[in-house]
mmCIF file of C-alpha atoms in Angstrom:
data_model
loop_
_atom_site.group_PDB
_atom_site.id
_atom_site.type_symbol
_atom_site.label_atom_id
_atom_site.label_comp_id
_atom_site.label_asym_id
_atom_site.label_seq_id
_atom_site.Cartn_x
_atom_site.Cartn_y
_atom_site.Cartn_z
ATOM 1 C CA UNK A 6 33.965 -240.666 8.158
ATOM 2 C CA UNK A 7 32.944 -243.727 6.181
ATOM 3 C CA UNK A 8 30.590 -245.996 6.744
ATOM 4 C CA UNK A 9 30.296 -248.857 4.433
ATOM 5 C CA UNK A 10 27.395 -250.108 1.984
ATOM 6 C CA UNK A 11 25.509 -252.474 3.573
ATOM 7 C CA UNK A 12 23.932 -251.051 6.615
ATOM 8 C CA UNK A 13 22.077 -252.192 9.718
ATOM 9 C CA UNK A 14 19.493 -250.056 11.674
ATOM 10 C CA UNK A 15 22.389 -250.103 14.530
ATOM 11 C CA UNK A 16 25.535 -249.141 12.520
ATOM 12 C CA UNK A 17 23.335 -246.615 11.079
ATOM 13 C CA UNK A 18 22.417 -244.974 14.550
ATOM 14 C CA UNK A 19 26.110 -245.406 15.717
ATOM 15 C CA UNK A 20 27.069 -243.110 12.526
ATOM 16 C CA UNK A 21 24.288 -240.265 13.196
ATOM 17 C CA UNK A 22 25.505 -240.511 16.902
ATOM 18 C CA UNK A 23 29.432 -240.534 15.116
ATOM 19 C CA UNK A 24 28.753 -237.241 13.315
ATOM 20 C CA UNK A 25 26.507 -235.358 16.054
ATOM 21 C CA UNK A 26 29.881 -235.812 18.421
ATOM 22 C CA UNK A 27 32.279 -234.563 15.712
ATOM 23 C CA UNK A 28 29.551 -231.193 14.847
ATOM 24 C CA UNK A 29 29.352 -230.627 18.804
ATOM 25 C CA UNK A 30 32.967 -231.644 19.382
ATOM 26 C CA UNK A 31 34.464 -229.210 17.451
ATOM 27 C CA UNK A 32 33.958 -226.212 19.701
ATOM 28 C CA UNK A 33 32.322 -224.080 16.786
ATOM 29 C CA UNK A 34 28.553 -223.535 16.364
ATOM 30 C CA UNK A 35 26.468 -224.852 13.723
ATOM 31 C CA UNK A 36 23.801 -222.210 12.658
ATOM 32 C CA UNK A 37 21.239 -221.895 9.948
ATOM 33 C CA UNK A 38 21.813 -218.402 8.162
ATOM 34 C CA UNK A 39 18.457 -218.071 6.827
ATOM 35 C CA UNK A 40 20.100 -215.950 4.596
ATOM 36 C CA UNK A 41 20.502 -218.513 1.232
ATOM 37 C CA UNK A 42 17.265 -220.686 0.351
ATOM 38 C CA UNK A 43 18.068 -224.338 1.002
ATOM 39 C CA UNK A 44 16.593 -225.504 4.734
ATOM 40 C CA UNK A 45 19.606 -227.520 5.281
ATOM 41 C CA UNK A 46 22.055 -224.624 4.880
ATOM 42 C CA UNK A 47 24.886 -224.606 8.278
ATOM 43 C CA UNK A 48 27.760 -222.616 8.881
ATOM 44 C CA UNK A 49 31.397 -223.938 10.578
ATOM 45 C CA UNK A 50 31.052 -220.582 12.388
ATOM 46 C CA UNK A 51 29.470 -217.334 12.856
ATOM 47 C CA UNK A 52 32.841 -215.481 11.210
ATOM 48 C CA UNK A 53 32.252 -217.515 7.573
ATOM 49 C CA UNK A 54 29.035 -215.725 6.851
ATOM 50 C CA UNK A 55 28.888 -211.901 5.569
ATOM 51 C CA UNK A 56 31.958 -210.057 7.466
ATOM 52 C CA UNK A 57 31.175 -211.965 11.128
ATOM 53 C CA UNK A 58 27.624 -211.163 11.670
ATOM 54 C CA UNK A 59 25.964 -213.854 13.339
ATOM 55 C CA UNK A 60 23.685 -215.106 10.732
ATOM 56 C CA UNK A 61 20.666 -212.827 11.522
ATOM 57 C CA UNK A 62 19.970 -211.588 8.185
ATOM 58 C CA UNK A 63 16.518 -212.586 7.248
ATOM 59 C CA UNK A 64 16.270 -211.388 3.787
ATOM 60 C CA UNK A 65 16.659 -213.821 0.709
ATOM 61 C CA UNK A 66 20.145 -213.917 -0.244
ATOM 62 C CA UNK A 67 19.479 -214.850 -3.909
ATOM 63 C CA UNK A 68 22.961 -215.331 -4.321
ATOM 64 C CA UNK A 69 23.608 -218.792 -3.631
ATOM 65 C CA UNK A 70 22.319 -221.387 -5.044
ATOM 66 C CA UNK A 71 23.120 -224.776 -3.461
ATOM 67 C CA UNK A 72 20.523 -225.537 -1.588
ATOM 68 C CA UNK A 73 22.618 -227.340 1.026
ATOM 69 C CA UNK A 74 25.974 -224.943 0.730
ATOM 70 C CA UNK A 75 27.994 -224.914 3.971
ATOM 71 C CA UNK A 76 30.177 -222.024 2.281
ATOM 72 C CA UNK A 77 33.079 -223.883 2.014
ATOM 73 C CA UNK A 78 33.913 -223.854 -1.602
ATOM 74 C CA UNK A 79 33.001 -220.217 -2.068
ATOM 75 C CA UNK A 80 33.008 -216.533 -0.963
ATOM 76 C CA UNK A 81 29.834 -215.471 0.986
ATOM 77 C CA UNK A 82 30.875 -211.711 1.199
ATOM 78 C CA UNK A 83 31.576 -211.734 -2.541
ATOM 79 C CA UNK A 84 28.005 -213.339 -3.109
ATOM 80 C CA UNK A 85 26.064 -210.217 -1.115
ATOM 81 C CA UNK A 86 28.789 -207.929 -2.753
ATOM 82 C CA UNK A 87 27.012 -209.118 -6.288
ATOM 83 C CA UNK A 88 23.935 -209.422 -4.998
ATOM 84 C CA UNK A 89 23.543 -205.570 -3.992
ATOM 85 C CA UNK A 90 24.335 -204.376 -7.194
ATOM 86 C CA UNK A 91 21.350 -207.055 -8.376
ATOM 87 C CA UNK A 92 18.220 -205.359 -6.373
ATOM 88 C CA UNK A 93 15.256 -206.270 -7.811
ATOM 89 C CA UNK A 94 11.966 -203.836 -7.552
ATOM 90 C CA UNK A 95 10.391 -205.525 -4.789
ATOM 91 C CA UNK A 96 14.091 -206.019 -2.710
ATOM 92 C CA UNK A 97 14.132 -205.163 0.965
ATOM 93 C CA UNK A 98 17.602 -204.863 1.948
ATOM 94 C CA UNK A 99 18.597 -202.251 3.897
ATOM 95 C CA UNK A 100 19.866 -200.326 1.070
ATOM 96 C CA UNK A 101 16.590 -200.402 -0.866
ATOM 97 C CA UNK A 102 14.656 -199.012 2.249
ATOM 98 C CA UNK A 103 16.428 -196.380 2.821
ATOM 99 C CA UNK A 104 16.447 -195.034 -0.748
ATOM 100 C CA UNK A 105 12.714 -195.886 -0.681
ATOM 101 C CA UNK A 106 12.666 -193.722 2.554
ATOM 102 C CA UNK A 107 14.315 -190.754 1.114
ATOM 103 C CA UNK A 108 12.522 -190.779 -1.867
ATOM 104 C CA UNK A 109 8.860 -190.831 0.104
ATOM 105 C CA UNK A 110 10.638 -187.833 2.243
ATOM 106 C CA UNK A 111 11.671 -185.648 -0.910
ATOM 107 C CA UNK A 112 7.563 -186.635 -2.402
ATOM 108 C CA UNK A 113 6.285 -185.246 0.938
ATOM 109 C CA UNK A 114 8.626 -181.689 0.967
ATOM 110 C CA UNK A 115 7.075 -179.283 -1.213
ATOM 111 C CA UNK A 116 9.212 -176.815 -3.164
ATOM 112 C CA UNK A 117 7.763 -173.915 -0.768
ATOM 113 C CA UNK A 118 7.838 -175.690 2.351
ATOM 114 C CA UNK A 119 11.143 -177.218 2.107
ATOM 115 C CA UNK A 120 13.244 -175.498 4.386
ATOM 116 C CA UNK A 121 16.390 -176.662 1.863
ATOM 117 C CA UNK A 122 14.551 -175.707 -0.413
ATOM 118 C CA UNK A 123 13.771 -172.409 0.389
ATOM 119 C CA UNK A 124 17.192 -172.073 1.607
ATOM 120 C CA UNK A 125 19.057 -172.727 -1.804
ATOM 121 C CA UNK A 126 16.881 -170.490 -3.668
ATOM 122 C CA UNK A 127 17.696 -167.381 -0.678
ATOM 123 C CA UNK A 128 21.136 -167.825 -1.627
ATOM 124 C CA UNK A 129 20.596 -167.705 -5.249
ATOM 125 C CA UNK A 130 18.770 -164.559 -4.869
ATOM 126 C CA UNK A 131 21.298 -163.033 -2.465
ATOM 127 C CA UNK A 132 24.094 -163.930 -5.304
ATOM 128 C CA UNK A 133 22.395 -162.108 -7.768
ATOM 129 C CA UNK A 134 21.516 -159.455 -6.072
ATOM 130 C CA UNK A 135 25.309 -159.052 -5.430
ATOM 131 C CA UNK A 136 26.324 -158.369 -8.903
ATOM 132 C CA UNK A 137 27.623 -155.746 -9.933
ATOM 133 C CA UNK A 138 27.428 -154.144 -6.973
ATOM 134 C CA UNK A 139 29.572 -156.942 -4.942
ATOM 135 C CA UNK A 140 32.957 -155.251 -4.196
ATOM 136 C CA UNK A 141 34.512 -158.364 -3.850
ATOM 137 C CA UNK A 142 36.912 -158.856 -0.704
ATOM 138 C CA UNK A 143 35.257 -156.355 1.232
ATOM 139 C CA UNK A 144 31.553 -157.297 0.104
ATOM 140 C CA UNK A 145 29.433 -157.519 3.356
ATOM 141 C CA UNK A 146 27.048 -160.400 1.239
ATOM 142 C CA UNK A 147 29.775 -162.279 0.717
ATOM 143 C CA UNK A 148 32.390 -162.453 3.481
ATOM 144 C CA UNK A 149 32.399 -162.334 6.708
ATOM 145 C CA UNK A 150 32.835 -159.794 9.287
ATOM 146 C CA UNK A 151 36.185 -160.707 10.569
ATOM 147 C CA UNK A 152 38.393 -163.802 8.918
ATOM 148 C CA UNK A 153 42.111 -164.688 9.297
ATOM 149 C CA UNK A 154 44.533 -163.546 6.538
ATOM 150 C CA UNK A 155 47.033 -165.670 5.086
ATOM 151 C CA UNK A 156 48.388 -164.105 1.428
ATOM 152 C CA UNK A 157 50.899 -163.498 -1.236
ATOM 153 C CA UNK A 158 50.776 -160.247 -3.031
ATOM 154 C CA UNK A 159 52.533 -156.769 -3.488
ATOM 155 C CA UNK A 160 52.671 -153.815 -0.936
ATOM 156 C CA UNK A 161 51.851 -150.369 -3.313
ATOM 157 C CA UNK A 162 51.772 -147.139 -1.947
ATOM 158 C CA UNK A 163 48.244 -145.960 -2.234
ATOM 159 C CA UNK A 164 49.105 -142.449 -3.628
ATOM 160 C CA UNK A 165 49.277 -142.883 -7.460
ATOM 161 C CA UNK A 166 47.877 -146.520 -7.698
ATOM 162 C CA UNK A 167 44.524 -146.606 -8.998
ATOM 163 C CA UNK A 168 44.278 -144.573 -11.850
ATOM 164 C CA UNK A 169 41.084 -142.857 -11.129
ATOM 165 C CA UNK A 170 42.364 -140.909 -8.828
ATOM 166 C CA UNK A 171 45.733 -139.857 -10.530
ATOM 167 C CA UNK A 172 44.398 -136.824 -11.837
ATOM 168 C CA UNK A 173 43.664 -135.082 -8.277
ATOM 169 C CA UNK A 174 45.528 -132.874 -6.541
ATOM 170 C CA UNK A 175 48.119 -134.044 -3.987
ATOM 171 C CA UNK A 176 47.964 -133.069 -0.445
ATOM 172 C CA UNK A 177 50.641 -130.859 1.126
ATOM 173 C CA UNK A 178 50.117 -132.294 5.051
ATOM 174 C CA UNK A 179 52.326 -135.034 6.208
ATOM 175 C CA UNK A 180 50.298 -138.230 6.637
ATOM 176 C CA UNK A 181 51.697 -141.798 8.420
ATOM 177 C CA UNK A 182 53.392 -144.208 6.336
ATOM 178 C CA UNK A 183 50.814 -146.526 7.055
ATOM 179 C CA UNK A 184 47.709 -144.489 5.703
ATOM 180 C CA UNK A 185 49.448 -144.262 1.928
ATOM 181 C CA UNK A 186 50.114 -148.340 2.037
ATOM 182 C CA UNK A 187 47.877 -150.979 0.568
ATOM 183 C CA UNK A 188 48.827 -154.731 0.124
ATOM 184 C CA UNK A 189 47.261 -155.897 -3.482
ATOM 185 C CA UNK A 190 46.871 -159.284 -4.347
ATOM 186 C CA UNK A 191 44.936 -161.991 -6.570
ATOM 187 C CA UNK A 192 41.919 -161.415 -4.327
ATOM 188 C CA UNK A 193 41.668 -157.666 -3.454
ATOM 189 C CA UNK A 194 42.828 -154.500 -2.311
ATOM 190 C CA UNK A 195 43.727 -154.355 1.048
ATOM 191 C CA UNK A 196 44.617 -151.683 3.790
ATOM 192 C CA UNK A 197 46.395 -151.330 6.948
ATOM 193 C CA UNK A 198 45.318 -150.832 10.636
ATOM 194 C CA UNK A 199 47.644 -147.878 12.110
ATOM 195 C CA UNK A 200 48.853 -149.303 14.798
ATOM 196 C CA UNK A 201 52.888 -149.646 16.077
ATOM 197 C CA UNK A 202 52.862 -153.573 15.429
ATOM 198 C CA UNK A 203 51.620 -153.056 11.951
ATOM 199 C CA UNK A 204 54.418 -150.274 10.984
ATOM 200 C CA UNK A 205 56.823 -152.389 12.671
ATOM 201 C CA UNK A 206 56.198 -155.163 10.257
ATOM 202 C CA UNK A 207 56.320 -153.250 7.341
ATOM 203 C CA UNK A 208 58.921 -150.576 8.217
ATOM 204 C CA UNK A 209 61.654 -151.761 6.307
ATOM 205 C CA UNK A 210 59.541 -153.260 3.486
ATOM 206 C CA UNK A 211 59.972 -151.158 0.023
ATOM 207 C CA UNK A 212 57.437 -150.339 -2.756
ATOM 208 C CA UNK A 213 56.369 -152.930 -4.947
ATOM 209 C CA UNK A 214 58.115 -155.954 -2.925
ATOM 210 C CA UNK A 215 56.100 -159.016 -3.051
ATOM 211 C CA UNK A 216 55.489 -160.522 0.627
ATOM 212 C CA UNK A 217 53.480 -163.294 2.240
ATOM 213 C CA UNK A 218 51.352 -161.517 4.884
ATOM 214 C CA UNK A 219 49.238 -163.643 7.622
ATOM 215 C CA UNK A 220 46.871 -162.134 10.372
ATOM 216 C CA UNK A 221 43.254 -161.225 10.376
ATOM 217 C CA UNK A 222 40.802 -158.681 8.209
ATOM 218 C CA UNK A 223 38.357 -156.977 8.508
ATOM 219 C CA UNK A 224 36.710 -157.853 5.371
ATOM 220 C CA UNK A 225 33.582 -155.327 5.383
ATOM 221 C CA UNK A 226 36.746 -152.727 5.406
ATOM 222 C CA UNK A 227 39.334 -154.177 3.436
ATOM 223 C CA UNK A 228 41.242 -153.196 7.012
ATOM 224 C CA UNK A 229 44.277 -155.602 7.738
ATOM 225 C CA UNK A 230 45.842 -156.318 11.369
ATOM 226 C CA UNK A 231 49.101 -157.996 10.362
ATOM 227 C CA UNK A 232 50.740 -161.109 12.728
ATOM 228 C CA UNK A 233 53.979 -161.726 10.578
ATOM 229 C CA UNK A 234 55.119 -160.347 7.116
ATOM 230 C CA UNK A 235 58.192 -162.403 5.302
ATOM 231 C CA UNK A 236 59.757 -160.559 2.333
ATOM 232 C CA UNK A 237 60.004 -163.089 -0.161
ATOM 233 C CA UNK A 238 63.115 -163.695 -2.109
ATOM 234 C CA UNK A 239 63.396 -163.551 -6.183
ATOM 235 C CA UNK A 240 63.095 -167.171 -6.550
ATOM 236 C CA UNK A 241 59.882 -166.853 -4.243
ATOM 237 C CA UNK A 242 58.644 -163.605 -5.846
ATOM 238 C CA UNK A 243 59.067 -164.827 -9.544
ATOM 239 C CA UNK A 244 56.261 -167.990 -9.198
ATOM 240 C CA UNK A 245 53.775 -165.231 -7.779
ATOM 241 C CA UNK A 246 51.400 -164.511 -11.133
ATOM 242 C CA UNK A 247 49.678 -161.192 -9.736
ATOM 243 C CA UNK A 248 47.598 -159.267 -12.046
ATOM 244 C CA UNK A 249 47.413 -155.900 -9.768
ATOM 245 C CA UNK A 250 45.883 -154.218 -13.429
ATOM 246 C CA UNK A 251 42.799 -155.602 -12.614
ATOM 247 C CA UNK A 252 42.024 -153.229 -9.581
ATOM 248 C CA UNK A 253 44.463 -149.764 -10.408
ATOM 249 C CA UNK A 254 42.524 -149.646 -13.504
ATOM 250 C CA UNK A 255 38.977 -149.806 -11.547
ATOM 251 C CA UNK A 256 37.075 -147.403 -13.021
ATOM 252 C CA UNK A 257 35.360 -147.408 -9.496
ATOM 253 C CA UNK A 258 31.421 -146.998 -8.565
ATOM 254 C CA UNK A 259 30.234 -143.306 -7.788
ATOM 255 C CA UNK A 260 29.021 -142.993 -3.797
ATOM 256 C CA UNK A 261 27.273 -140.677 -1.677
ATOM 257 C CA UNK A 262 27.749 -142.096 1.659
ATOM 258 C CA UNK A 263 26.850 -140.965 5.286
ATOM 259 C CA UNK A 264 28.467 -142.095 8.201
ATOM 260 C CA UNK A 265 31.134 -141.093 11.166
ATOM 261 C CA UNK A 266 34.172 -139.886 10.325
ATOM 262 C CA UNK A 267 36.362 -141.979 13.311
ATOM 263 C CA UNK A 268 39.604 -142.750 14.711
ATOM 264 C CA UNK A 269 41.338 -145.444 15.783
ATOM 265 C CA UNK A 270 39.777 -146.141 18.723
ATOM 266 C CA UNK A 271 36.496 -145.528 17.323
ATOM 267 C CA UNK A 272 36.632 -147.743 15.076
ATOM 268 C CA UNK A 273 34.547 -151.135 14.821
ATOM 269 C CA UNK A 274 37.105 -153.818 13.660
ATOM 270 C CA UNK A 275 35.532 -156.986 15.684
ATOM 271 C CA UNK A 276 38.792 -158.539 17.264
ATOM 272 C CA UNK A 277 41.282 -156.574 15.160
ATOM 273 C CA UNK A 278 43.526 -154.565 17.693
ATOM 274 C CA UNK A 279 43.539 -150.971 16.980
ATOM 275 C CA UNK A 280 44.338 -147.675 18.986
ATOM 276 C CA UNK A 281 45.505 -144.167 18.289
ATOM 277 C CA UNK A 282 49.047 -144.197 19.117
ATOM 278 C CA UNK A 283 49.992 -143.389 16.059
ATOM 279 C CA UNK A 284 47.419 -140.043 16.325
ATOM 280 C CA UNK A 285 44.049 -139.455 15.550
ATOM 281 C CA UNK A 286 44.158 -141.429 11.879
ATOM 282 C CA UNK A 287 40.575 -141.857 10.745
ATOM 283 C CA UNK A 288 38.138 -143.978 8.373
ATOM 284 C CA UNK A 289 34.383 -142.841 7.534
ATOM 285 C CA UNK A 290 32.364 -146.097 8.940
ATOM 286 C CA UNK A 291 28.308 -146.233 7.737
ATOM 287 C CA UNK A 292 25.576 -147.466 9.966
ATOM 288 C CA UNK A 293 26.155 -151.048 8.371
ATOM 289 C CA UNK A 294 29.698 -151.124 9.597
ATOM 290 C CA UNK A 295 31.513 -150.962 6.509
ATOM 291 C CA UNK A 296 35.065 -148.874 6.669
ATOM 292 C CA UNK A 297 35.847 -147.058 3.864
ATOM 293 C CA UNK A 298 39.395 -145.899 3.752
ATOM 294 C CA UNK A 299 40.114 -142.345 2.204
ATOM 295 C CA UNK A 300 42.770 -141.908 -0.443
ATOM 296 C CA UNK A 301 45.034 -139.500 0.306
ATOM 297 C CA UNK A 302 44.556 -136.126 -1.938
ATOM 298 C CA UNK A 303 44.040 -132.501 -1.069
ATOM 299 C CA UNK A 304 40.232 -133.054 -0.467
ATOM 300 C CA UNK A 305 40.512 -135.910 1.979
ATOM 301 C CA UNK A 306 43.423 -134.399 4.078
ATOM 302 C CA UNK A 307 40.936 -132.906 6.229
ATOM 303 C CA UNK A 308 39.287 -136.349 6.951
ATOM 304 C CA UNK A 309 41.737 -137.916 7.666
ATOM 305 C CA UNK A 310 43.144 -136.058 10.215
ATOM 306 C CA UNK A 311 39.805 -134.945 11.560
ATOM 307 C CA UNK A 312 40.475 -131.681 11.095
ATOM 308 C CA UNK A 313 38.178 -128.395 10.651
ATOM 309 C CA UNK A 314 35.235 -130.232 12.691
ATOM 310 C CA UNK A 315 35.015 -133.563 11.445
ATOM 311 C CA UNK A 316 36.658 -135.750 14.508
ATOM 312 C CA UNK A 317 34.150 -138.143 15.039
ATOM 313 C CA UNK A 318 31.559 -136.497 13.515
ATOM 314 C CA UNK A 319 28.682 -137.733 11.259
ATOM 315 C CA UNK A 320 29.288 -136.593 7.595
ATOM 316 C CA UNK A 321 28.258 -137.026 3.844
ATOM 317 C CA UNK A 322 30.665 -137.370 1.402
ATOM 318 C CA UNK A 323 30.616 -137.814 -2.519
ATOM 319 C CA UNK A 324 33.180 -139.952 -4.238
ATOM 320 C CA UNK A 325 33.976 -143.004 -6.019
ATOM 321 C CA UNK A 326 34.654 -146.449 -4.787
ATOM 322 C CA UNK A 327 37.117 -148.122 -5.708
ATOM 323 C CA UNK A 328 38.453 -151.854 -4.929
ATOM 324 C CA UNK A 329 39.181 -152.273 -0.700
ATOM 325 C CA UNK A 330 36.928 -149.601 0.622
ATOM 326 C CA UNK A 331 39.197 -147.327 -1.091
ATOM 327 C CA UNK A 332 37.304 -143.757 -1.567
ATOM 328 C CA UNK A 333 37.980 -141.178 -3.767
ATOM 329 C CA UNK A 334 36.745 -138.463 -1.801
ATOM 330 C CA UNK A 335 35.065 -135.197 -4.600
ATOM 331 C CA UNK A 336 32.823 -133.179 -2.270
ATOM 332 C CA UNK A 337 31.949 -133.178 2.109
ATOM 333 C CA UNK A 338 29.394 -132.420 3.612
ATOM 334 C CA UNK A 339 29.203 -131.820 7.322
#
């Protein structure tokens, strides 16, 4: 629009009356943003200011500093994207307040009230009281009850593995396959439910083969319920880095524990399925739940079988601990 220099009162009425029909003629609102000083500031439309907010932000945008800028000849966004990394002391964006508001929240919590608080430092405690005493995969502190199990490692016969126990004498009694089997890996020592499905899977697997084993534990027993074993081939088995030294040379923790000498189907495994259809094949289980699982040797022949008295019976038994629940059985006690 141009109007020229000399001017009457009536041209210059016609041109206000000119421009308020092409700002209302448009079809797009003219609003002050309130947002960027200057009294005069307008917008072509509610989309040019800060991402398509309508122009309700009533804080000082201290970014812009036309006093009359229609934001035509720059970026709003990229303005407010400066000016929050520009916060004064005294700035009230949303930002500020709610850093002020966490920091007043943190001033009110005391150290002994805080239930965060009080919560970090119970599971500091709990972690050191672990120690040496945690037993790792089958540590009732640290792991759960029951988890799913999804891992590479080795399957070992029990019988000669760890070398605390190498020195005692054999037993004579025939035992299932599945009672002298343990699956070792990066993370533990683990043993196998006696059930069919769990023979099954490993019936045709050899000593020392490296497999990738999935289905659930139960960790405070080192106890494994198998859904699908895969065999895996020398290409597979040669990227596995397993350091199975690490538990067969255990020196182990010496135990007296109490607790029943069960079957099967006595057995607390949470979800696991378990039965005695393989016989009466048992594990000592304390008060706590914890499963311990007797290696086999002349003095825990007895126990495992439940022979001589001891089917389902409480007992006390000295031994030695050794990585999954595994127990060196010395001396029973009935």
């Amino acid at each position: 629009m141009l109007c020229v220099t000399r001017l009457s009162v009536g041209s210059v009425f016609g041109c206000m009356l000119i421009a308020l029909a092409m700002l209302f003629g448009a079809g797009e609102v003219m609003a002050h943003c309130g947002s960027c000083p200057g009294d005069q500031e307008q917008h072509e439309s509610a989309a040019s200011c800060e991402s398509g907010k309508a122009c309700e932000d009533k804080g000082d945008c201290g970014s812009c500093e036309a006093k009359a800028d229609e934001h035509k000849d720059h970026d709003h966004a990229e303005h407010v994207k400066k000016e929050k990394g520009e916060c004064k002391a005294d700035c009230t964006c949303e930002k500020c307040e709610a850093k002020k508001a966490a920091k007043a929240k943190d001033e009110d919590c005391g150290g002994d009230s805080c239930p965060l608080e009080a919560a970090l430092k119970a599971e500091k405690k709990e972690k050191s009281e672990c120690g040496k005493s945690c037993s790792g995969a089958t540590c009732t502190k640290c792991m759960p009850k029951v988890s799913g199990f999804d891992q590479v490692g080795e399957v070992r016969k029990l019988t000669g593995f760890f070398d605390a126990a190498k020195k005692e004498k054999k037993s004579n009694g025939k035992l299932d396959s599945l009672t002298d089997l343990v699956l070792v890996t990066n993370k533990g020592v683990y043993h196998f439910i006696e059930t069919p499905a769990n023979r099954e899977a490993l019936s045709s697997i050899e000593n020392g083969q490296k497999v990738h084993a999935k289905g659930k534990a139960y960790n405070h027993g080192g106890l494994v319920y198998l859904d699908g074993v895969k065999v895996l081939d020398k290409k597979e088995a040669s990227k596995v880095k397993l350091n199975a030294k690490q538990f067969s040379s255990a020196k182990g923790q010496k135990v007296v524990l109490e607790g029943v000498n069960g079957c099967q189907c006595q057995l607390d495994v949470g979800e696991l399925p378990h039965s005695c259809k393989l016989g009466h094949l048992h594990h000592m289980q304390d008060e706590k739940g914890r499963i311990f699982n007797y290696i086999p040797t002349a003095k825990s022949y007895d126990l495992i079988k439940g022979q001589k008295g001891t089917h389902g019976k409480k007992i006390k038994v000295e031994g030695i601990r050794l990585p999954g629940n595994s127990l060196l059985v010395t001396k029973v006690s009935k």
